[in-house]
Coordinates of C-alpha atoms and ligand atoms in Angstrom, one line a residue:
X1 CA -9.1 60.0 90.4
X2 CA -11.1 62.6 92.4
X3 CA -13.8 64.3 90.4
X4 CA -13.7 68.0 89.5
X5 CA -17.2 69.1 90.4
X6 CA -18.9 67.8 93.5
X7 CA -19.9 68.8 97.0
X8 CA -19.1 66.9 100.2
X9 CA -22.2 66.4 102.4
X10 CA -22.6 65.2 106.0
X11 CA -22.4 61.5 106.7
X12 CA -20.0 60.7 103.9
X13 CA -22.5 61.6 101.2
X14 CA -21.6 63.6 98.1
X15 CA -23.5 65.6 95.5
X16 CA -22.3 65.4 92.0
X17 CA -22.4 68.6 90.1
X18 CA -21.4 67.3 86.6
X19 CA -24.8 66.8 85.0
X20 CA -28.4 68.0 85.7
X21 CA -29.3 64.8 87.5
X22 CA -27.2 66.2 90.5
X23 CA -27.0 62.7 92.0
X24 CA -26.7 62.6 95.8
X25 CA -24.8 59.4 96.7
X26 CA -24.2 57.5 99.9
X27 CA -20.7 56.1 100.5
X28 CA -19.8 53.3 97.9
X29 CA -22.6 54.2 95.6
X30 CA -22.4 55.1 91.9
X31 CA -24.3 57.8 90.1
X32 CA -26.9 57.2 87.3
X33 CA -24.1 57.2 84.8
X34 CA -22.3 54.3 86.5
X35 CA -18.9 55.9 86.1
X36 CA -18.8 58.2 89.2
X37 CA -18.6 56.7 92.6
X38 CA -18.6 57.9 96.2
X39 CA -15.5 56.4 97.9
X40 CA -15.2 57.3 101.6
X41 CA -17.0 60.6 101.1
X42 CA -15.0 61.7 98.0
X43 CA -16.4 61.6 94.5
X44 CA -14.2 59.5 92.1
X45 CA -14.2 59.2 88.3
X46 CA -13.9 55.6 87.2
X47 CA -13.4 56.2 83.4
X48 CA -10.5 58.7 83.3
X49 CA -8.1 57.9 80.5
X50 CA -10.1 54.8 79.5
X51 CA -11.0 55.1 75.8
X52 CA -13.4 52.6 74.3
X53 CA -13.7 54.1 70.9
X54 CA -11.5 56.4 68.7
X55 CA -11.7 57.2 65.1
X56 CA -11.2 59.8 62.4
X57 CA -14.5 60.9 61.1
X58 CA -15.7 63.5 58.5
X59 CA -17.0 66.4 60.5
X60 CA -20.3 66.1 58.6
X61 CA -20.8 62.8 60.4
X62 CA -21.1 64.5 63.9
X63 CA -23.2 66.0 62.2
X64 CA -21.8 69.5 61.8
X65 CA -22.5 71.0 58.4
X66 CA -21.4 74.6 59.0
X67 CA -18.2 74.2 60.9
X68 CA -14.8 73.3 59.5
X69 CA -16.6 72.0 56.4
X70 CA -14.9 69.2 54.5
X71 CA -12.4 68.3 57.3
X72 CA -11.8 65.3 59.5
X73 CA -12.3 65.3 63.2
X74 CA -10.4 63.1 65.6
X75 CA -13.0 61.5 67.8
X76 CA -13.0 59.5 71.0
X77 CA -15.2 58.3 73.9
X78 CA -15.2 56.5 77.2
X79 CA -17.9 54.1 78.3
X80 CA -21.0 55.5 80.0
X81 CA -23.9 57.9 79.6
X82 CA -26.2 59.8 82.0
X83 CA -29.3 58.8 79.9
X84 CA -30.7 55.4 79.0
X85 CA -32.5 55.9 75.7
X86 CA -33.8 52.5 74.6
X87 CA -33.0 53.2 70.9
X88 CA -29.3 54.1 71.5
X89 CA -27.2 53.0 68.5
X90 CA -24.1 53.0 70.7
X91 CA -25.7 51.1 73.7
X92 CA -22.8 48.6 73.8
X93 CA -20.5 51.3 75.1
X94 CA -23.0 53.9 76.5
X95 CA -24.8 51.5 78.8
X96 CA -22.1 49.0 79.7
X97 CA -21.1 50.6 83.1
X98 CA -24.7 50.4 84.3
X99 CA -25.1 46.8 83.1
X100 CA -21.6 45.8 84.2
X101 CA -20.9 44.3 80.8
X102 CA -17.4 44.1 79.5
X103 CA -16.1 46.8 77.2
X104 CA -12.6 46.7 76.0
X105 CA -10.8 49.8 77.1
X106 CA -7.5 51.3 76.1
X107 CA -5.4 53.6 78.3
X108 CA -4.8 56.7 76.2
X109 CA -3.6 60.0 77.8
X110 CA -5.0 63.4 76.8
X111 CA -1.6 64.2 75.4
X112 CA -1.7 61.1 73.2
X113 CA -5.1 62.0 71.9
X114 CA -3.9 65.4 70.9
X115 CA -0.7 63.9 69.3
X116 CA -2.9 61.6 67.2
X117 CA -5.2 64.4 66.1
X118 CA -2.2 66.4 65.0
X119 CA -0.5 63.4 63.4
X120 CA -3.6 62.7 61.3
X121 CA -4.0 66.4 60.4
X122 CA -7.4 66.7 62.0
X123 CA -8.1 70.4 62.9
X124 CA -10.5 69.4 65.6
X125 CA -11.1 66.8 68.4
X126 CA -14.7 65.5 68.9
X127 CA -15.8 64.2 72.3
X128 CA -18.5 61.9 71.0
X129 CA -20.0 58.4 70.6
X130 CA -21.1 58.3 74.2
X131 CA -21.8 61.4 76.4
X132 CA -18.8 63.6 77.0
X133 CA -20.4 65.1 80.1
X134 CA -19.7 61.9 82.0
X135 CA -16.0 61.9 81.1
X136 CA -15.7 65.6 81.9
X137 CA -12.2 65.4 83.5
X138 CA -10.7 63.4 80.7
X139 CA -12.3 65.7 78.1
X140 CA -11.4 68.8 79.9
X141 CA -7.7 67.9 80.2
X142 CA -7.7 67.0 76.5
X143 CA -9.5 70.2 75.5
X144 CA -6.9 72.3 77.4
X145 CA -4.0 70.6 75.5
X146 CA -5.9 70.7 72.2
X147 CA -6.5 74.5 72.5
X148 CA -2.8 75.1 73.1
X149 CA -2.1 73.3 69.8
X150 CA -4.6 75.3 67.9
X151 CA -7.2 72.5 67.6
X152 CA -10.9 73.1 67.9
X153 CA -13.0 71.2 70.5
X154 CA -16.4 69.8 69.6
X155 CA -18.9 68.1 71.9
X156 CA -21.5 65.8 70.5
X157 CA -23.8 65.7 73.5
X158 CA -27.3 65.1 74.9
X159 CA -27.0 68.6 76.4
X160 CA -27.9 67.5 79.9
X161 CA -24.8 68.8 81.6
X162 CA -25.0 71.0 84.6
X163 CA -24.5 74.7 84.4
X164 CA -21.3 74.2 86.4
X165 CA -19.9 71.9 83.8
X166 CA -20.9 74.2 81.0
X167 CA -19.2 77.2 82.7
X168 CA -16.0 75.1 83.0
X169 CA -15.9 74.0 79.4
X170 CA -17.3 77.0 77.6
X171 CA -13.9 78.8 77.2
X172 CA -12.5 75.7 75.5
X173 CA -15.6 74.7 73.5
X174 CA -15.7 75.7 69.9
X175 CA -18.7 73.8 68.5
X176 CA -21.4 71.4 69.6
X177 CA -24.1 69.2 68.2
X178 CA -26.8 68.8 70.8
X179 CA -29.4 66.1 70.5
X180 CA -32.8 67.5 71.3
X181 CA -35.7 65.1 71.5
X182 CA -38.5 67.6 72.3
X183 CA -40.6 68.5 75.4
X184 CA -43.5 66.0 75.5
X185 CA -42.7 63.1 77.9
X186 CA -39.8 61.7 75.8
X187 CA -37.1 62.3 78.4
X188 CA -39.1 61.3 81.5
X189 CA -40.6 58.2 79.9
X190 CA -37.6 56.9 77.9
X191 CA -34.3 58.5 78.6
X192 CA -34.2 60.3 82.0
X193 CA -33.4 64.0 81.9
X194 CA -35.6 66.9 81.0
X195 CA -36.0 69.2 78.0
X196 CA -35.8 72.4 80.0
X197 CA -32.2 71.9 81.1
X198 CA -31.2 71.0 77.6
X199 CA -32.9 74.1 76.1
X200 CA -31.2 76.3 78.8
X201 CA -27.8 74.8 78.0
X202 CA -28.2 75.2 74.2
X203 CA -29.1 78.9 74.8
X204 CA -26.0 79.4 77.1
X205 CA -23.8 77.8 74.4
X206 CA -25.2 79.9 71.7
X207 CA -24.9 83.2 73.6
X208 CA -21.3 82.3 74.5
X209 CA -20.5 82.1 70.8
X210 CA -20.2 78.3 70.5
X211 CA -21.1 77.1 67.0
X212 CA -24.3 75.1 67.6
X213 CA -26.2 72.6 65.5
X214 CA -29.2 70.6 66.8
X215 CA -30.2 67.0 65.9
X216 CA -33.5 65.3 66.5
X217 CA -34.0 61.6 66.0
X218 CA -37.6 61.2 64.9
X219 CA -38.9 57.9 66.3
X220 CA -42.2 56.4 65.3
X221 CA -44.6 56.5 68.2
X222 CA -42.2 58.4 70.4
X223 CA -41.8 61.9 69.1
X224 CA -43.1 61.9 65.6
X225 CA -46.6 63.2 66.0
X226 CA -47.1 66.5 64.1
X227 CA -48.0 68.3 67.3
X228 CA -44.8 67.1 68.9
X229 CA -42.7 68.2 66.0
X230 CA -44.4 71.6 65.9
X231 CA -43.8 72.1 69.6
X232 CA -40.1 71.1 69.2
X233 CA -39.7 73.5 66.4
X234 CA -41.3 76.2 68.4
X235 CA -38.7 75.5 71.2
X236 CA -35.8 75.9 68.8
X237 CA -37.1 79.1 67.3
X238 CA -38.1 80.6 70.7
X239 CA -34.9 79.7 72.6
X240 CA -32.3 79.7 69.9
X241 CA -33.7 81.8 67.0
X242 CA -34.7 81.0 63.4
X243 CA -31.0 80.8 62.3
X244 CA -30.8 77.5 64.2
X245 CA -29.3 74.7 62.2
X246 CA -31.5 71.6 62.6
X247 CA -30.7 68.0 61.6
X248 CA -33.7 65.7 61.4
X249 CA -32.5 62.1 61.7
X250 CA -34.2 59.0 60.6
X251 CA -34.7 56.2 63.2
X252 CA -33.5 52.7 62.4
X253 CA -34.5 49.9 64.8
X254 CA -31.8 49.3 67.5
X255 CA -31.2 48.1 71.0
X256 CA -34.5 47.7 72.9
X257 CA -36.6 49.2 70.1
X258 CA -35.9 46.7 67.4
X259 CA -39.6 46.1 66.8
X260 CA -40.4 49.7 65.8
X261 CA -40.5 50.6 62.1
X262 CA -38.0 52.9 60.4
X263 CA -39.2 56.5 60.3
X264 CA -41.3 56.9 57.2
X265 CA -39.7 59.3 54.7
X266 CA -42.9 61.3 54.6
X267 CA -42.7 62.1 58.3
X268 CA -39.2 63.5 57.8
X269 CA -40.4 65.6 54.9
X270 CA -43.3 66.8 56.9
X271 CA -41.0 67.7 59.8
X272 CA -38.8 69.7 57.4
X273 CA -41.9 71.5 56.1
X274 CA -43.0 72.4 59.7
X275 CA -39.5 73.7 60.5
X276 CA -39.5 75.9 57.4
X277 CA -43.0 77.2 58.1
X278 CA -41.7 78.2 61.6
X279 CA -38.9 80.2 60.0
X280 CA -36.0 77.7 60.3
X281 CA -33.8 78.2 57.2
X282 CA -31.2 75.5 57.5
X283 CA -32.7 72.0 57.9
X284 CA -31.1 68.8 56.9
X285 CA -32.4 65.2 56.7
X286 CA -30.0 62.6 58.0
X287 CA -29.9 58.7 57.7
X288 CA -31.9 59.0 54.5
Ligands
SF4_301 S1 -22.5 62.8 86.0 FE1 -24.7 63.0 86.3 S2 -25.5 60.9 86.4 FE2 -23.2 60.8 86.8 S3 -23.1 60.9 89.0 FE3 -22.9 63.0 88.2 S4 -25.0 63.8 88.4 FE4 -25.2 61.6 88.5

């Protein structure tokens, strides 16, 4: 199907407006995410309606600790991601379109997702497991129907969507957990993306009244130096305020980073201390 947000350029080129990569693609080329393709000068979405994972999760697993506490959230994803973090726990589905590996997909309509959420008495739908930005059209159609049924919409996201995408979804978005890895060189070196766009997007969400919680996976040798943590905490306080809810998550070896150690418990406790010293009041340790 044709994508929602893109520009046609001369010579059958297109510019995708869905995430902050803003890929410019020649005819027959796919974007960084591997799920958007220029076909004859039109941008097409390759993953609409193709669910690779769906489940009913406690909302605390997103993690959201201060939104619809104690409820379950109906959750689903398509394959694909606009980042390529080498520690991704869900790499089998997030990276499969880029690597052209097989992922079993199920055709499930937005209406069916909403029906299931209602049937299982979930008061919310979470767009999660991979990056919802790259399945924008599928998520958007589901969000519209969910809203009509009184369900809340939650994005669990890397926060690297474009401002155009954010503007489109904000009226439908109730809560988000954004993964923030810190300024340093983490995004450039490991993931693709940049911290500035993510901080901007979190600020926009917060100002629009979206319930926001932030998660940081602390990875040994990647973003666990005390200076890095201090700078990350400063970002949260400066951009979002000291009422920011911050989840510090423990790294376990995965994907291309199986040789790294588990984050020492002491590092997590130190990060918590740094956060508290900077004024953050609600800090939670995860995977511990
Ligand atoms: S969603 Fe992002 S990564 Fe995918 S084509 Fe668009 S700009 Fe590129």
